Amino acid sequence: MLPSGPDRVVFLHSTVLEFLAAVDLRDLLARADTSQDEISRVFDERSRDHLETLPILCSADHTTAWRVLARLAPQRTAIPPESTLPLRCLAETEAAEMAYLERYQDESLRADKEQEVYDRQEKDWAYQHLRSWVLGPPDAQEAMRFAWLEARLADIEGAIQLCRPVLMTRYLLAWHNDGTPVAKKQEELLRRMLDGTVWQQVTAGRTASQPTIENTVSAENDALVRRYLHILDQYRGPEFARQVDVERTRLMHMPHQPERVLDLDLPEYPEDRNLAYYRAAFTPALLGFYGSPNFCHGDAVRALAFSPNGQLAISTSDDGLLILWEVASGREVRRFVGHRGVVYTCAFSPDGRWVLSSAADHTLKLWEITTGQEMDSWEVGWPVYAVSFHPITPHLVVAALQNGTLAVLDLHVRTHYATRA
């Protein structure tokens, strides 16, 4: 009950208060100046195991969920073995990940995004926590393990189920029901923890023969390649089709097997044989693409900068995004979202920890490379066409403005250090 005026009170359900707390906590997690004490009030309190604040926070979006799970990791907080908090947070995290993945309709791009999500290490401890639920206390007698499983079933009554098969396909791959009472109880627990569709998907996959990587180049793929070359023959002529086939064959036998995403001529995706086409059409000096000609930026690319160690590159575009790429593979690492309109250029800090971008929205923004978080923003009054860090004093940067001036900024104080025509 909360007071609302001199003679009124308002009833608020506790879940509403937890939702409001989650909103505030999300802002705290996103801010660079948040003290650890503020975060610890929620993450380190044992009462958090019985509240919905953190699971609600995990439902916000997948990146926020990963931050929550990273902050909850056992090396930073004490998680009781029987705690249901990891399950509740994971269930919301998986739902947020599914919502993220559903935005990608292209099969090959979605596969890359799925692998990126699958490999996130922040979730590992939570899946291990649930694995220990199913396997029970190590070296315990059968009766004790059975009682343990019964207790976990009672604990998760009414809990949201996991909607992705990660727990079974990565952390319990060797588990099977051997007919013993404990195994049957384990299956009952897993059925309760997993969405019914996911359970059917996993169990069906275990009974079916699993194809090996070597078998992925099937007769069906070969037929698609032949169809692809036939279309080139019709529209570009037999000589061009022959050149593309030669390039395709040469790329398939290059020594860096298995092929990298950068090459794009993966046998699993015969419809995406772009590199062979462009090398035949333009120049064999072309080594590959970052992402793909089919899925990169959503508009013209304006600028590219390599990190000081050469392992990463970041690009800017008219679509308002910065995208970080892994140079060796061509994989997209993460996106930086915050500018409005065209992002003209970018620059890495000399130590490679930060990137500075400038845009048509009159701002310069400083980003943290490892998280993609916007650390600071400066309004300079004009569109900014170029930026550069000072090589000796990296907190000083120079920016080229549309009005013909060069603005020198001190990133420490967020104000113009000097402006010179």
Coordinates of N, CA and C in Angstrom, one line a residue, residues 126-318:
A126 N 25.2 -21.2 -15.3 CA 23.8 -21.5 -15.1 C 23.4 -22.8 -15.7
Y127 N 23.9 -23.1 -16.9 CA 23.6 -24.5 -17.4 C 24.2 -25.6 -16.6
Q128 N 25.4 -25.3 -16.1 CA 26.1 -26.3 -15.2 C 25.3 -26.5 -14.0
H129 N 24.7 -25.4 -13.4 CA 23.9 -25.5 -12.2 C 22.7 -26.4 -12.5
L130 N 22.1 -26.3 -13.6 CA 20.9 -27.2 -14.0 C 21.4 -28.6 -14.2
R131 N 22.6 -28.7 -14.8 CA 23.1 -30.1 -15.0 C 23.3 -30.8 -13.7
S132 N 23.8 -30.1 -12.7 CA 24.0 -30.7 -11.4 C 22.6 -31.1 -10.8
W133 N 21.6 -30.3 -11.1 CA 20.2 -30.7 -10.6 C 19.9 -32.1 -11.1
V134 N 20.1 -32.3 -12.5 CA 19.6 -33.6 -13.1 C 20.5 -34.7 -12.6
L135 N 21.8 -34.5 -12.5 CA 22.7 -35.6 -12.1 C 22.7 -35.9 -10.6
G136 N 22.3 -34.9 -9.8 CA 22.2 -35.1 -8.4 C 23.5 -34.9 -7.7
P137 N 23.5 -35.0 -6.4 CA 24.8 -34.8 -5.7 C 25.8 -35.9 -6.1
P138 N 27.1 -35.6 -6.3 CA 28.0 -36.6 -6.7 C 28.3 -37.6 -5.6
D139 N 28.4 -38.9 -6.0 CA 28.7 -40.0 -5.1 C 27.6 -40.3 -4.1
A140 N 26.4 -39.7 -4.4 CA 25.3 -39.9 -3.4 C 24.6 -41.3 -3.7
Q141 N 24.0 -41.9 -2.7 CA 23.3 -43.1 -2.9 C 22.0 -42.8 -3.8
E142 N 21.5 -43.9 -4.3 CA 20.3 -43.8 -5.2 C 19.2 -43.1 -4.5
A143 N 18.9 -43.5 -3.3 CA 17.8 -42.9 -2.5 C 17.9 -41.4 -2.3
M144 N 19.2 -41.0 -2.0 CA 19.4 -39.6 -1.8 C 19.2 -38.8 -3.2
R145 N 19.7 -39.4 -4.3 CA 19.6 -38.7 -5.5 C 18.1 -38.6 -5.9
F146 N 17.3 -39.7 -5.6 CA 15.9 -39.7 -5.9 C 15.2 -38.6 -5.1
A147 N 15.5 -38.4 -3.8 CA 14.9 -37.4 -3.0 C 15.3 -36.0 -3.5
W148 N 16.6 -35.9 -3.9 CA 17.0 -34.6 -4.5 C 16.2 -34.2 -5.7
L149 N 16.0 -35.1 -6.6 CA 15.2 -34.9 -7.8 C 13.7 -34.5 -7.4
E150 N 13.2 -35.2 -6.5 CA 11.8 -34.9 -6.0 C 11.7 -33.5 -5.5
A151 N 12.8 -33.1 -4.8 CA 12.8 -31.7 -4.2 C 12.9 -30.7 -5.3
R152 N 13.7 -30.9 -6.4 CA 13.8 -30.0 -7.4 C 12.5 -29.9 -8.2
L153 N 11.8 -31.0 -8.4 CA 10.5 -30.9 -9.1 C 9.5 -30.1 -8.3
A154 N 9.5 -30.2 -7.0 CA 8.6 -29.4 -6.2 C 9.0 -27.9 -6.3
D155 N 10.3 -27.6 -6.3 CA 10.8 -26.2 -6.4 C 10.4 -25.5 -7.6
I156 N 10.3 -26.2 -8.8 CA 10.1 -25.5 -10.0 C 8.6 -25.6 -10.5
E157 N 7.8 -25.9 -9.6 CA 6.3 -26.0 -9.9 C 5.9 -24.6 -10.3
G158 N 5.3 -24.5 -11.5 CA 4.9 -23.3 -12.1 C 5.9 -22.4 -12.7
A159 N 7.2 -22.8 -12.8 CA 8.3 -22.0 -13.4 C 8.2 -22.0 -14.9
I160 N 8.7 -21.0 -15.5 CA 8.7 -20.9 -17.0 C 9.7 -21.9 -17.5
Q161 N 9.4 -22.6 -18.6 CA 10.3 -23.6 -19.2 C 11.4 -23.0 -20.1
L162 N 12.5 -23.8 -20.2 CA 13.5 -23.4 -21.2 C 13.0 -23.7 -22.6
C163 N 13.2 -22.7 -23.5 CA 12.7 -22.8 -24.9 C 13.7 -23.2 -25.9
R164 N 15.0 -23.4 -25.5 CA 16.0 -23.8 -26.5 C 16.6 -25.1 -26.0
P165 N 17.2 -26.0 -26.9 CA 17.7 -27.3 -26.5 C 19.1 -27.3 -25.9
V166 N 19.6 -26.1 -25.6 CA 21.1 -26.1 -25.2 C 21.4 -27.0 -24.0
L167 N 20.6 -27.0 -23.0 CA 20.9 -27.8 -21.8 C 21.1 -29.3 -22.2
M168 N 20.3 -29.8 -23.1 CA 20.4 -31.2 -23.5 C 21.5 -31.5 -24.5
T169 N 21.6 -30.6 -25.5 CA 22.5 -30.8 -26.6 C 24.0 -30.5 -26.3
R170 N 24.2 -29.7 -25.2 CA 25.6 -29.3 -24.9 C 26.0 -29.8 -23.5
Y171 N 25.1 -29.8 -22.5 CA 25.5 -30.1 -21.2 C 25.1 -31.5 -20.7
L172 N 24.1 -32.1 -21.3 CA 23.6 -33.4 -20.9 C 23.6 -34.3 -22.2
L173 N 24.6 -34.2 -23.0 CA 24.6 -34.9 -24.3 C 24.6 -36.4 -24.1
A174 N 25.4 -36.8 -23.0 CA 25.5 -38.3 -22.8 C 24.4 -38.9 -21.9
W175 N 23.5 -38.1 -21.4 CA 22.5 -38.6 -20.5 C 21.4 -39.4 -21.3
H176 N 21.0 -40.5 -20.8 CA 19.9 -41.3 -21.4 C 19.1 -42.0 -20.2
N177 N 17.9 -42.3 -20.5 CA 17.0 -43.0 -19.6 C 17.3 -44.5 -19.7
D178 N 18.0 -45.0 -18.6 CA 18.3 -46.5 -18.6 C 17.2 -47.3 -17.9
G179 N 16.1 -46.7 -17.6 CA 15.0 -47.4 -17.0 C 15.0 -47.5 -15.5
T180 N 16.1 -47.0 -14.8 CA 16.1 -47.1 -13.3 C 15.2 -46.0 -12.8
P181 N 14.8 -46.1 -11.5 CA 13.9 -45.1 -10.9 C 14.5 -43.7 -10.9
V182 N 15.8 -43.6 -10.7 CA 16.5 -42.3 -10.7 C 16.4 -41.7 -12.1
A183 N 16.7 -42.5 -13.2 CA 16.7 -42.1 -14.5 C 15.3 -41.6 -14.9
K184 N 14.3 -42.3 -14.5 CA 12.9 -41.9 -14.8 C 12.5 -40.6 -14.1
K185 N 13.0 -40.4 -12.9 CA 12.8 -39.2 -12.2 C 13.6 -38.0 -12.9
Q186 N 14.8 -38.3 -13.4 CA 15.6 -37.3 -14.1 C 14.8 -36.9 -15.4
E187 N 14.2 -37.9 -16.1 CA 13.5 -37.5 -17.3 C 12.2 -36.7 -16.9
E188 N 11.6 -37.0 -15.8 CA 10.4 -36.2 -15.4 C 10.9 -34.7 -15.1
L189 N 12.0 -34.6 -14.5 CA 12.5 -33.2 -14.2 C 12.9 -32.5 -15.5
L190 N 13.5 -33.2 -16.4 CA 13.9 -32.5 -17.7 C 12.6 -32.2 -18.5
R191 N 11.6 -33.0 -18.5 CA 10.4 -32.7 -19.2 C 9.8 -31.5 -18.6
R192 N 9.9 -31.3 -17.3 CA 9.3 -30.1 -16.6 C 10.1 -28.9 -16.9
M193 N 11.4 -29.0 -17.0 CA 12.3 -27.9 -17.3 C 12.3 -27.4 -18.7
L194 N 12.0 -28.3 -19.7 CA 12.1 -28.0 -21.1 C 10.7 -27.9 -21.7
D195 N 10.5 -26.9 -22.6 CA 9.3 -26.8 -23.4 C 9.0 -28.1 -24.1
G196 N 7.8 -28.5 -24.3 CA 7.4 -29.8 -24.9 C 8.0 -30.0 -26.3
T197 N 7.9 -28.9 -27.1 CA 8.5 -29.0 -28.4 C 10.0 -29.2 -28.4
V198 N 10.7 -28.5 -27.5 CA 12.1 -28.7 -27.4 C 12.4 -30.2 -26.9
W199 N 11.7 -30.7 -26.0 CA 11.9 -32.1 -25.5 C 11.7 -33.0 -26.7
Q200 N 10.7 -32.9 -27.5 CA 10.5 -33.8 -28.7 C 11.6 -33.6 -29.7
Q201 N 12.1 -32.4 -29.9 CA 13.2 -32.1 -30.8 C 14.4 -32.8 -30.4
V202 N 14.8 -32.7 -29.1 CA 16.0 -33.3 -28.6 C 15.9 -34.9 -28.6
T203 N 14.8 -35.4 -28.1 CA 14.7 -36.9 -28.1 C 14.6 -37.5 -29.5
A204 N 14.0 -36.8 -30.4 CA 13.9 -37.3 -31.8 C 15.3 -37.2 -32.4
G205 N 16.1 -36.2 -32.1 CA 17.5 -36.1 -32.6 C 18.4 -37.2 -32.1
R206 N 18.1 -37.6 -30.8 CA 19.0 -38.7 -30.3 C 18.7 -40.0 -30.8
T207 N 17.4 -40.2 -31.3 CA 17.1 -41.5 -31.8 C 17.5 -41.6 -33.3
A208 N 17.5 -40.5 -34.0 CA 17.9 -40.5 -35.4 C 19.4 -40.4 -35.5
S209 N 19.8 -40.9 -36.7 CA 21.3 -40.9 -37.0 C 21.7 -39.5 -37.3
Q210 N 22.8 -39.0 -36.7 CA 23.3 -37.7 -36.8 C 24.3 -37.6 -38.0
P211 N 24.1 -36.7 -39.0 CA 25.0 -36.6 -40.1 C 26.3 -36.0 -39.6
T212 N 27.4 -36.5 -40.2 CA 28.7 -35.9 -39.8 C 29.0 -34.7 -40.7
I213 N 30.0 -33.9 -40.3 CA 30.3 -32.7 -41.1 C 30.7 -33.1 -42.5
E214 N 31.4 -34.2 -42.7 CA 31.8 -34.6 -44.0 C 30.6 -35.0 -44.9
N215 N 29.5 -35.3 -44.4 CA 28.3 -35.7 -45.2 C 27.4 -34.5 -45.6
T216 N 27.8 -33.3 -45.2 CA 26.9 -32.2 -45.4 C 26.9 -31.8 -46.9
V217 N 28.0 -32.1 -47.6 CA 28.0 -31.8 -49.1 C 27.2 -33.0 -49.8
S218 N 25.9 -32.8 -49.9 CA 25.1 -33.9 -50.4 C 24.8 -33.8 -51.9
A219 N 24.2 -34.8 -52.4 CA 23.8 -34.8 -53.8 C 22.9 -33.7 -54.1
E220 N 22.0 -33.3 -53.1 CA 21.1 -32.2 -53.3 C 21.9 -30.9 -53.4
N221 N 22.9 -30.7 -52.7 CA 23.8 -29.5 -52.8 C 24.4 -29.5 -54.2
D222 N 24.9 -30.6 -54.6 CA 25.5 -30.7 -55.9 C 24.6 -30.3 -57.0
A223 N 23.3 -30.7 -56.9 CA 22.3 -30.3 -57.9 C 22.1 -28.8 -57.9
L224 N 22.1 -28.2 -56.7 CA 21.9 -26.8 -56.6 C 23.0 -26.0 -57.2
V225 N 24.3 -26.5 -57.1 CA 25.4 -25.9 -57.7 C 25.3 -26.0 -59.2
R226 N 24.8 -27.2 -59.7 CA 24.7 -27.3 -61.2 C 23.6 -26.3 -61.7
R227 N 22.5 -26.2 -60.9 CA 21.5 -25.2 -61.3 C 22.0 -23.8 -61.3
Y228 N 22.8 -23.5 -60.3 CA 23.4 -22.2 -60.2 C 24.3 -21.9 -61.5
L229 N 25.1 -22.8 -61.8 CA 26.0 -22.6 -63.0 C 25.2 -22.6 -64.3
H230 N 24.1 -23.3 -64.3 CA 23.2 -23.3 -65.5 C 22.6 -21.9 -65.7
I231 N 22.2 -21.3 -64.6 CA 21.6 -19.9 -64.7 C 22.7 -18.9 -65.2
L232 N 23.9 -19.1 -64.7 CA 25.0 -18.2 -65.1 C 25.2 -18.4 -66.6
D233 N 25.1 -19.6 -67.1 CA 25.3 -20.0 -68.5 C 24.3 -19.2 -69.3
Q234 N 23.0 -19.2 -68.8 CA 22.0 -18.6 -69.6 C 22.1 -17.1 -69.6
Y235 N 22.4 -16.5 -68.5 CA 22.4 -15.0 -68.4 C 23.7 -14.3 -68.6
R236 N 24.8 -15.0 -68.4 CA 26.1 -14.4 -68.6 C 27.0 -15.1 -69.6
G237 N 26.5 -16.2 -70.1 CA 27.3 -16.9 -71.1 C 28.1 -18.1 -70.6
P238 N 28.4 -19.1 -71.5 CA 29.1 -20.3 -71.0 C 30.5 -20.0 -70.5
E239 N 31.2 -19.0 -71.1 CA 32.6 -18.7 -70.6 C 32.6 -18.2 -69.2
F240 N 31.7 -17.3 -68.9 CA 31.6 -16.8 -67.5 C 31.3 -17.9 -66.6
A241 N 30.3 -18.7 -66.9 CA 29.9 -19.8 -66.0 C 31.1 -20.7 -65.8
R242 N 31.9 -20.9 -66.8 CA 33.1 -21.8 -66.7 C 34.1 -21.1 -65.7
Q243 N 34.3 -19.8 -65.9 CA 35.2 -19.1 -65.0 C 34.8 -19.2 -63.5
V244 N 33.5 -19.0 -63.3 CA 33.0 -19.1 -61.9 C 33.2 -20.5 -61.4
D245 N 33.0 -21.5 -62.2 CA 33.2 -22.9 -61.7 C 34.6 -23.1 -61.4
V246 N 35.5 -22.6 -62.2 CA 37.0 -22.7 -61.9 C 37.3 -22.1 -60.6
E247 N 36.8 -20.8 -60.4 CA 37.1 -20.1 -59.2 C 36.5 -20.9 -58.0
R248 N 35.3 -21.4 -58.2 CA 34.6 -22.1 -57.1 C 35.4 -23.3 -56.7
T249 N 35.9 -24.1 -57.7 CA 36.7 -25.3 -57.4 C 38.0 -24.9 -56.7
R250 N 38.6 -23.8 -57.2 CA 39.9 -23.4 -56.6 C 39.7 -23.0 -55.2
L251 N 38.7 -22.2 -54.9 CA 38.4 -21.8 -53.5 C 38.1 -23.0 -52.6
M252 N 37.4 -24.0 -53.1 CA 37.1 -25.1 -52.3 C 38.3 -25.9 -51.9
H253 N 39.4 -25.8 -52.7 CA 40.6 -26.6 -52.4 C 41.7 -25.7 -51.9
M254 N 41.4 -24.5 -51.4 CA 42.4 -23.7 -50.8 C 42.9 -24.3 -49.5
P255 N 44.1 -24.1 -49.0 CA 44.7 -24.8 -47.9 C 44.0 -24.5 -46.6
H256 N 43.2 -23.4 -46.4 CA 42.7 -23.1 -45.1 C 41.4 -23.8 -44.8
Q257 N 41.3 -25.1 -45.1 CA 40.1 -25.8 -44.8 C 40.0 -26.0 -43.3
P258 N 38.7 -26.0 -42.7 CA 37.5 -25.7 -43.4 C 37.4 -24.3 -43.8
E259 N 36.6 -24.0 -44.8 CA 36.5 -22.6 -45.3 C 36.0 -21.6 -44.2
R260 N 36.4 -20.4 -44.3 CA 36.0 -19.4 -43.4 C 34.8 -18.7 -43.9
V261 N 34.1 -18.0 -43.0 CA 33.0 -17.2 -43.3 C 33.4 -16.2 -44.3
L262 N 34.6 -15.7 -44.2 CA 35.1 -14.6 -45.1 C 35.0 -15.1 -46.6
D263 N 35.2 -16.4 -46.8 CA 35.2 -16.9 -48.2 C 33.8 -17.0 -48.8
L264 N 32.8 -17.4 -48.0 CA 31.4 -17.4 -48.4 C 31.1 -18.6 -49.3
D265 N 32.0 -19.3 -49.8 CA 31.6 -20.5 -50.7 C 31.5 -21.7 -49.9
L266 N 30.8 -21.7 -48.8 CA 30.6 -22.9 -47.9 C 29.8 -23.9 -48.6
P267 N 30.2 -25.2 -48.6 CA 29.4 -26.2 -49.2 C 28.0 -26.4 -48.6
E268 N 27.8 -26.0 -47.4 CA 26.5 -26.0 -46.8 C 25.5 -25.1 -47.4
Y269 N 26.0 -24.0 -48.0 CA 25.2 -23.0 -48.6 C 25.5 -22.7 -50.0
P270 N 25.1 -23.6 -50.9 CA 25.5 -23.5 -52.3 C 24.9 -22.3 -53.0
E271 N 23.7 -21.8 -52.4 CA 23.1 -20.6 -53.0 C 23.8 -19.3 -52.7
D272 N 24.9 -19.4 -51.9 CA 25.6 -18.2 -51.4 C 27.0 -18.2 -51.9
R273 N 27.2 -18.6 -53.2 CA 28.6 -18.7 -53.7 C 29.0 -17.4 -54.3
N274 N 29.0 -16.4 -53.5 CA 29.3 -15.0 -54.0 C 30.8 -14.8 -54.4
L275 N 31.7 -15.3 -53.6 CA 33.1 -14.9 -53.8 C 33.6 -15.4 -55.1
A276 N 33.2 -16.7 -55.5 CA 33.6 -17.2 -56.8 C 33.1 -16.3 -57.9
Y277 N 31.8 -15.9 -57.8 CA 31.2 -15.0 -58.8 C 32.0 -13.7 -58.9
Y278 N 32.2 -13.0 -57.8 CA 32.8 -11.7 -57.9 C 34.3 -11.8 -58.3
R279 N 35.0 -12.8 -57.9 CA 36.4 -13.0 -58.3 C 36.4 -13.2 -59.9
A280 N 35.5 -14.0 -60.4 CA 35.4 -14.2 -61.8 C 35.0 -12.9 -62.6
A281 N 34.1 -12.2 -62.0 CA 33.5 -11.0 -62.6 C 34.5 -9.8 -62.6
F282 N 35.3 -9.7 -61.5 CA 36.1 -8.5 -61.3 C 37.6 -8.8 -61.2
T283 N 38.1 -9.4 -60.1 CA 39.5 -9.6 -60.0 C 39.8 -10.7 -59.0
P284 N 40.7 -11.6 -59.3 CA 41.1 -12.7 -58.4 C 41.8 -12.2 -57.2
A285 N 42.2 -10.9 -57.2 CA 42.8 -10.3 -56.0 C 41.8 -10.2 -54.8
L286 N 40.5 -10.3 -55.1 CA 39.5 -10.2 -54.1 C 39.6 -11.4 -53.2
L287 N 39.8 -11.2 -51.9 CA 40.0 -12.2 -50.9 C 38.7 -12.7 -50.2
G288 N 37.7 -11.8 -50.1 CA 36.5 -12.2 -49.5 C 35.8 -11.0 -49.0
F289 N 34.7 -11.2 -48.2 CA 33.9 -10.2 -47.7 C 33.7 -10.3 -46.2
Y290 N 33.5 -9.2 -45.6 CA 33.1 -9.2 -44.1 C 31.6 -9.4 -44.1
G291 N 31.1 -10.4 -43.5 CA 29.7 -10.7 -43.5 C 29.3 -11.4 -44.8
S292 N 28.8 -10.7 -45.7 CA 28.4 -11.2 -47.0 C 27.9 -10.0 -47.8
P293 N 27.9 -10.1 -49.2 CA 27.2 -9.1 -49.9 C 25.7 -9.1 -49.7
N294 N 25.2 -10.2 -49.2 CA 23.8 -10.3 -48.9 C 23.4 -9.8 -47.5
F295 N 24.3 -9.8 -46.6 CA 23.9 -9.4 -45.2 C 25.1 -8.7 -44.5
C296 N 25.2 -7.4 -44.6 CA 26.2 -6.6 -43.9 C 25.4 -5.4 -43.3
H297 N 25.8 -4.3 -43.7 CA 25.1 -3.1 -43.4 C 23.8 -3.0 -44.2
G298 N 22.9 -2.2 -43.7 CA 21.6 -2.1 -44.5 C 21.7 -0.9 -45.5
D299 N 22.8 -0.3 -45.6 CA 22.9 0.8 -46.5 C 24.4 1.0 -46.9
A300 N 24.8 2.1 -47.6 CA 26.1 2.3 -48.0 C 27.1 2.3 -46.8
V301 N 28.3 1.7 -47.0 CA 29.3 1.7 -46.0 C 30.2 3.0 -46.2
R302 N 30.4 3.7 -45.1 CA 31.1 5.0 -45.2 C 32.6 4.9 -44.9
A303 N 32.9 4.1 -43.9 CA 34.3 4.1 -43.4 C 34.6 2.8 -42.7
L304 N 35.9 2.5 -42.7 CA 36.4 1.3 -42.0 C 37.7 1.6 -41.3
A305 N 37.9 1.0 -40.1 CA 39.1 1.2 -39.3 C 39.6 -0.1 -38.8
F306 N 40.8 -0.4 -38.8 CA 41.4 -1.6 -38.2 C 41.9 -1.3 -36.8
S307 N 41.7 -2.3 -35.9 CA 42.2 -2.2 -34.6 C 43.8 -2.2 -34.6
P308 N 44.4 -1.6 -33.5 CA 45.9 -1.6 -33.5 C 46.5 -2.9 -33.7
N309 N 45.9 -4.0 -33.2 CA 46.5 -5.3 -33.3 C 46.1 -6.0 -34.6
G310 N 45.3 -5.4 -35.4 CA 44.9 -5.9 -36.7 C 43.9 -7.1 -36.6
Q311 N 43.4 -7.5 -35.5 CA 42.5 -8.6 -35.4 C 41.0 -8.2 -35.6
L312 N 40.7 -7.0 -35.4 CA 39.3 -6.5 -35.6 C 39.3 -5.3 -36.5
A313 N 38.1 -5.1 -37.1 CA 37.8 -4.0 -37.9 C 36.4 -3.5 -37.6
I314 N 36.2 -2.2 -37.7 CA 34.9 -1.6 -37.5 C 34.5 -0.8 -38.7
S315 N 33.2 -0.9 -39.0 CA 32.7 -0.1 -40.2 C 31.6 0.7 -39.8
T316 N 31.4 1.8 -40.6 CA 30.2 2.7 -40.4 C 29.4 2.8 -41.6
S317 N 28.1 3.2 -41.5 CA 27.2 3.1 -42.6 C 26.1 4.2 -42.5
D318 N 25.5 4.4 -43.7 CA 24.3 5.3 -43.7 C 23.1 4.7 -42.9

